[in-house]
PDB file of C-alpha atoms in Angstrom:
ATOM      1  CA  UNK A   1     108.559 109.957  64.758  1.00  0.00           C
ATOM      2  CA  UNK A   2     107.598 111.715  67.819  1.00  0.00           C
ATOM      3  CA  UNK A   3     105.344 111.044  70.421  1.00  0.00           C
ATOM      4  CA  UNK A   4     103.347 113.061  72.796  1.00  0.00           C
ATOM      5  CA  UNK A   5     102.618 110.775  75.751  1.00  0.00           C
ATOM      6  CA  UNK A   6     104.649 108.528  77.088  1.00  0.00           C
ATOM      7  CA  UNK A   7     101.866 105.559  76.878  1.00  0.00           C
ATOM      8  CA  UNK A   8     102.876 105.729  72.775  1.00  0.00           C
ATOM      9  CA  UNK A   9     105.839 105.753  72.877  1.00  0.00           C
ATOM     10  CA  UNK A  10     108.015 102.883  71.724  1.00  0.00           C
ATOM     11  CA  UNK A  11     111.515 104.277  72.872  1.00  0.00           C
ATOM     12  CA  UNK A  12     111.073 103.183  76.609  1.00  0.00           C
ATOM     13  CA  UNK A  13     110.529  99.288  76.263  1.00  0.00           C
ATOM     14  CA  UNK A  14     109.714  98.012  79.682  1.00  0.00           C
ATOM     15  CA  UNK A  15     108.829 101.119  81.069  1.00  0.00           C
ATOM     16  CA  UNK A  16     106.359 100.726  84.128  1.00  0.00           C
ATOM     17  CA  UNK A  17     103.166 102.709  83.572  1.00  0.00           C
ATOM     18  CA  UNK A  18     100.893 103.971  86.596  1.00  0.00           C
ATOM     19  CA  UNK A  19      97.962 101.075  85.928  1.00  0.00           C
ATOM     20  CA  UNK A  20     100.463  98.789  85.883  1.00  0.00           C
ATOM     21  CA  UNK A  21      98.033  96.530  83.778  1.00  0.00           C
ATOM     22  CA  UNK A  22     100.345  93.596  83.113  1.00  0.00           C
ATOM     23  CA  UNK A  23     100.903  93.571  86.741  1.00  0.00           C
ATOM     24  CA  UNK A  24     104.929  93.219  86.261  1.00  0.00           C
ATOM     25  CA  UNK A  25     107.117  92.294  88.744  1.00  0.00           C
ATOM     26  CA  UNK A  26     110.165  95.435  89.814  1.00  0.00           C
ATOM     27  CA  UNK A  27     113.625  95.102  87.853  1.00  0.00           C
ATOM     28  CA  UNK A  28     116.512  96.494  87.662  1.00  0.00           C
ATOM     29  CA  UNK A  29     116.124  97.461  83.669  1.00  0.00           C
ATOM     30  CA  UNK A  30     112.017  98.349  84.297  1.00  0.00           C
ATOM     31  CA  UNK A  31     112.928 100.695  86.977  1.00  0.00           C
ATOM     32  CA  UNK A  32     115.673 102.212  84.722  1.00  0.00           C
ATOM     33  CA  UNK A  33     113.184 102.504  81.683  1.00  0.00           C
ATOM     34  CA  UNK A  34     110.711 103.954  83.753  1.00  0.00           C
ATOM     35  CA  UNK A  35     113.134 106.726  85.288  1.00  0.00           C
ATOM     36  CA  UNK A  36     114.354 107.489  81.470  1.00  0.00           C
ATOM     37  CA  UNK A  37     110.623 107.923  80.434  1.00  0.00           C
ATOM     38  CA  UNK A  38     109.404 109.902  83.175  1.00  0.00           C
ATOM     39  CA  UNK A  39     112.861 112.209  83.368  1.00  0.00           C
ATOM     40  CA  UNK A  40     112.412 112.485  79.551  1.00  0.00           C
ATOM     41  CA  UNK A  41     108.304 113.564  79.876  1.00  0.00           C
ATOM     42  CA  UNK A  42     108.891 115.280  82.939  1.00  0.00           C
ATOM     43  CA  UNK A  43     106.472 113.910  84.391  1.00  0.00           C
ATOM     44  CA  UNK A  44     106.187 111.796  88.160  1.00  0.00           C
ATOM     45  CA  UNK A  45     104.669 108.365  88.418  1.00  0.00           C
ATOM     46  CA  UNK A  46     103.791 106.229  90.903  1.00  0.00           C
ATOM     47  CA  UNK A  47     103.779 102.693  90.595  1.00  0.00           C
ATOM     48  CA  UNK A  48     103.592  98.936  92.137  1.00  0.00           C
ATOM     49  CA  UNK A  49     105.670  96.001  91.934  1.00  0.00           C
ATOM     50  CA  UNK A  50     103.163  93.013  90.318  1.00  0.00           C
ATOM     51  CA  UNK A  51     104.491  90.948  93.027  1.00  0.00           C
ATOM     52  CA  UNK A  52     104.059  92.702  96.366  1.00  0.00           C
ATOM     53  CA  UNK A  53     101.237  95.276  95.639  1.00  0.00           C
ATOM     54  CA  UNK A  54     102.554  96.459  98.874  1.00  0.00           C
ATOM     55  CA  UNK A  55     105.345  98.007  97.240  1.00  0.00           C
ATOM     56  CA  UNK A  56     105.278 101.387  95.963  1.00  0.00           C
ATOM     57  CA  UNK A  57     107.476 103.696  93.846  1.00  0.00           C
ATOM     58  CA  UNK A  58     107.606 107.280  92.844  1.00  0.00           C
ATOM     59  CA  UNK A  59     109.623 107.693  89.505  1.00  0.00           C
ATOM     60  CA  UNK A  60     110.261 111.638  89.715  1.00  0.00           C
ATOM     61  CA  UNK A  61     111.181 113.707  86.532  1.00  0.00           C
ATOM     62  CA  UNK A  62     114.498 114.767  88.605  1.00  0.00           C
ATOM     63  CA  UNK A  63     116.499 111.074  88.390  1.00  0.00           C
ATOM     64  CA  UNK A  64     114.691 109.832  91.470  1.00  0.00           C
ATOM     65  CA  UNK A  65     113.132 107.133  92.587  1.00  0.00           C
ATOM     66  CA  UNK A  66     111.764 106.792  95.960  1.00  0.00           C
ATOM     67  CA  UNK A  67     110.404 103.273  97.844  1.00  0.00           C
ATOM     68  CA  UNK A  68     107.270 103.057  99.985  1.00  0.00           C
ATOM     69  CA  UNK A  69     104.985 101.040 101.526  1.00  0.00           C
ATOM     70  CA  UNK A  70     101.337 101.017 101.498  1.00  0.00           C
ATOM     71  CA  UNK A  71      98.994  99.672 103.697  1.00  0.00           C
ATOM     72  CA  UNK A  72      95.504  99.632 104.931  1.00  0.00           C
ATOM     73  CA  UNK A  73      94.749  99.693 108.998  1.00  0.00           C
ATOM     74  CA  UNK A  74      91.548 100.171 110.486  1.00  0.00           C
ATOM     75  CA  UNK A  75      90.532 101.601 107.357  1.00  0.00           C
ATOM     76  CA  UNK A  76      92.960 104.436 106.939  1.00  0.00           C
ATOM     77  CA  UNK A  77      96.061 104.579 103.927  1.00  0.00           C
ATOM     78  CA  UNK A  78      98.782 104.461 105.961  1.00  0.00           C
ATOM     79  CA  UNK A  79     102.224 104.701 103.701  1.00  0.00           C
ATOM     80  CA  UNK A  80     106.234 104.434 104.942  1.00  0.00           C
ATOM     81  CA  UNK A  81     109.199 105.522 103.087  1.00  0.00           C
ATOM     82  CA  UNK A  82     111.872 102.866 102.372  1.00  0.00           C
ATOM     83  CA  UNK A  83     114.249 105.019 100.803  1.00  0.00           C
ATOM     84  CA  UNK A  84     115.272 106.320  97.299  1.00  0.00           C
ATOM     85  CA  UNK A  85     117.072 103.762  94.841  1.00  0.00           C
ATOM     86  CA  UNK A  86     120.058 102.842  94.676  1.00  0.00           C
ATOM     87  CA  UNK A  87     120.426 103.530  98.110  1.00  0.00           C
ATOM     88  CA  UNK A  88     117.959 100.312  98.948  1.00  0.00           C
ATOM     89  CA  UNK A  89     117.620  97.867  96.386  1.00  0.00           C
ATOM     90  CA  UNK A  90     114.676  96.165  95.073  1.00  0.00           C
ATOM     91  CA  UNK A  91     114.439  93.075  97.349  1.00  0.00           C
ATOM     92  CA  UNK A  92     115.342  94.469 100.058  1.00  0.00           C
ATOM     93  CA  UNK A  93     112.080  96.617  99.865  1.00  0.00           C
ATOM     94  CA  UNK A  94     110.221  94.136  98.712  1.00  0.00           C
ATOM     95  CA  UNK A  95     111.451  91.794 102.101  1.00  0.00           C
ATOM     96  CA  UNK A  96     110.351  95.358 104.166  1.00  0.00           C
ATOM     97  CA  UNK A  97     107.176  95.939 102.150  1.00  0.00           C
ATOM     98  CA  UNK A  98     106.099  92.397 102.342  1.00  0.00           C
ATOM     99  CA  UNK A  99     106.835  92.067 106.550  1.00  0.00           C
ATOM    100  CA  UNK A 100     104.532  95.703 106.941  1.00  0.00           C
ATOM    101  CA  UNK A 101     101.795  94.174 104.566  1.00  0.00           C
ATOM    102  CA  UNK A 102     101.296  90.781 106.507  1.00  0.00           C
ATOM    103  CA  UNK A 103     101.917  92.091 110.095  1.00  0.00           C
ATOM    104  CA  UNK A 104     100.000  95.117 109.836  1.00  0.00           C
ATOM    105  CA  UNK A 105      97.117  95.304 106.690  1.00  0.00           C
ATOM    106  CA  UNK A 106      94.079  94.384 107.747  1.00  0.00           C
ATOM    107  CA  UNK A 107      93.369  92.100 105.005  1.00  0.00           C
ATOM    108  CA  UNK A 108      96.442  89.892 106.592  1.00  0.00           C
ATOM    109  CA  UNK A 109      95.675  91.031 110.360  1.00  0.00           C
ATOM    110  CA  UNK A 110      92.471  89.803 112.351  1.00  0.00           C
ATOM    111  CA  UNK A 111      93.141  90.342 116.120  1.00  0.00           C
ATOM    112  CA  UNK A 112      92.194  93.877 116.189  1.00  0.00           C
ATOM    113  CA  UNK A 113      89.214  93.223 118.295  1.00  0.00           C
ATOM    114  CA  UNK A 114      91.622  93.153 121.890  1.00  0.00           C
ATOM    115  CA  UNK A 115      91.465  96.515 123.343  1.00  0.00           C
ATOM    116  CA  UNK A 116      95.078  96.121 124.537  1.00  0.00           C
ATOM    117  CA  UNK A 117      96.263  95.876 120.764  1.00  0.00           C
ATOM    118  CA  UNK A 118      98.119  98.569 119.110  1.00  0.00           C
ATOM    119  CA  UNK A 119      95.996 101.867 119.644  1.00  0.00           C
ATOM    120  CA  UNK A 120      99.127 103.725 118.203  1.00  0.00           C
ATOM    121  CA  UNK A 121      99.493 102.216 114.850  1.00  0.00           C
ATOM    122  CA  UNK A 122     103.167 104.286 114.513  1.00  0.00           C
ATOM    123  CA  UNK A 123     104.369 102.736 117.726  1.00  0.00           C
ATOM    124  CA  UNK A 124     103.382  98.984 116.259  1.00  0.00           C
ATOM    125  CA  UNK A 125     105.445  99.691 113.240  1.00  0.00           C
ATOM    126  CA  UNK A 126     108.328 101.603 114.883  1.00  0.00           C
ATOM    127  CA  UNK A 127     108.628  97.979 116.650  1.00  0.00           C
ATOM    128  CA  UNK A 128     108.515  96.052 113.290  1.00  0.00           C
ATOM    129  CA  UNK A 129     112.161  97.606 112.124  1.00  0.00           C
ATOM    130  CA  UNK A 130     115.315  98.346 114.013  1.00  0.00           C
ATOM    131  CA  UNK A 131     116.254 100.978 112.020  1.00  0.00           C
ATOM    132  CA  UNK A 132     112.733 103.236 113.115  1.00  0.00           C
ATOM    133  CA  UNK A 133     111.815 103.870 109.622  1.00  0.00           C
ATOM    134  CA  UNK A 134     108.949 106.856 110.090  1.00  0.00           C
ATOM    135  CA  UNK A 135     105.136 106.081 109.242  1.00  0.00           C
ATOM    136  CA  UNK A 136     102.633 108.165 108.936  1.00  0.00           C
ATOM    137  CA  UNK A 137      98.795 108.273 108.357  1.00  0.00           C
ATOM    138  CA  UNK A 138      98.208 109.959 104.941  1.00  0.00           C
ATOM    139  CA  UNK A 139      94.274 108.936 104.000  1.00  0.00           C
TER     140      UNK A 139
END
């Protein structure tokens, strides 16, 4: 039997859709699922670990998938690339993802009423890693 979109069809168990609705947690095999669906639909998806909403993914029709982070400060989207998987693996952006959300969301951070603290959002996360992963303010 075939099937036209890839929320019917049954050959992709696991596969992550974009509402995420059962608010599942990143694996290894779900990630893998979701790369087969989306490389056989040709068709790009982003999605979020159930987890750490933090955490982002784009599943690309082209055998990608690319990490991110996404978080709210002084109102604005602001989202970071972790890298594309493999290359990082899933807890390791998770561990990223979930140090950005609490030190920098503004659900998790209160003090932003001191005039000395962090006008330059980039330079506050450029601090947060050693490795100077780039941010950028993409509202």
């Amino acid at each position: 039997m075939y099937h036209t979109t890839p929320d019917e069809c049954p050959e992709f168990p696991q596969a992550i859709s974009s509402e995420n609705v059962g608010k599942v947690k990143f694996t290894y095999y779900r990630l893998l699922m979701t790369l087969a669906q989306c490389n056989f639909y040709g068709i790009q998806r982003e999605i979020f670990d159930g987890e750490c909403p933090a955490l982002r993914a784009i599943v690309k029709g082209d055998f990608q998938i690319e990490f991110f982070v996404k978080y709210k400060c002084r109102g604005l989207n602001y989202y970071g690339s972790l890298g594309d998987w493999p290359h990082i693996t899933i807890s390791d952006a998770k561990e990223i993802a979930e140090g950005v959300f609490n030190n920098c969301d503004d659900s998790r951070r209160n003090n932003w009423e001191d005039e000395h603290d962090s006008d330059n959002i980039e330079e506050d996360m450029m601090s947060y890693f050693e490795n100077g992963i780039p941010f950028g303010n993409n509202s």
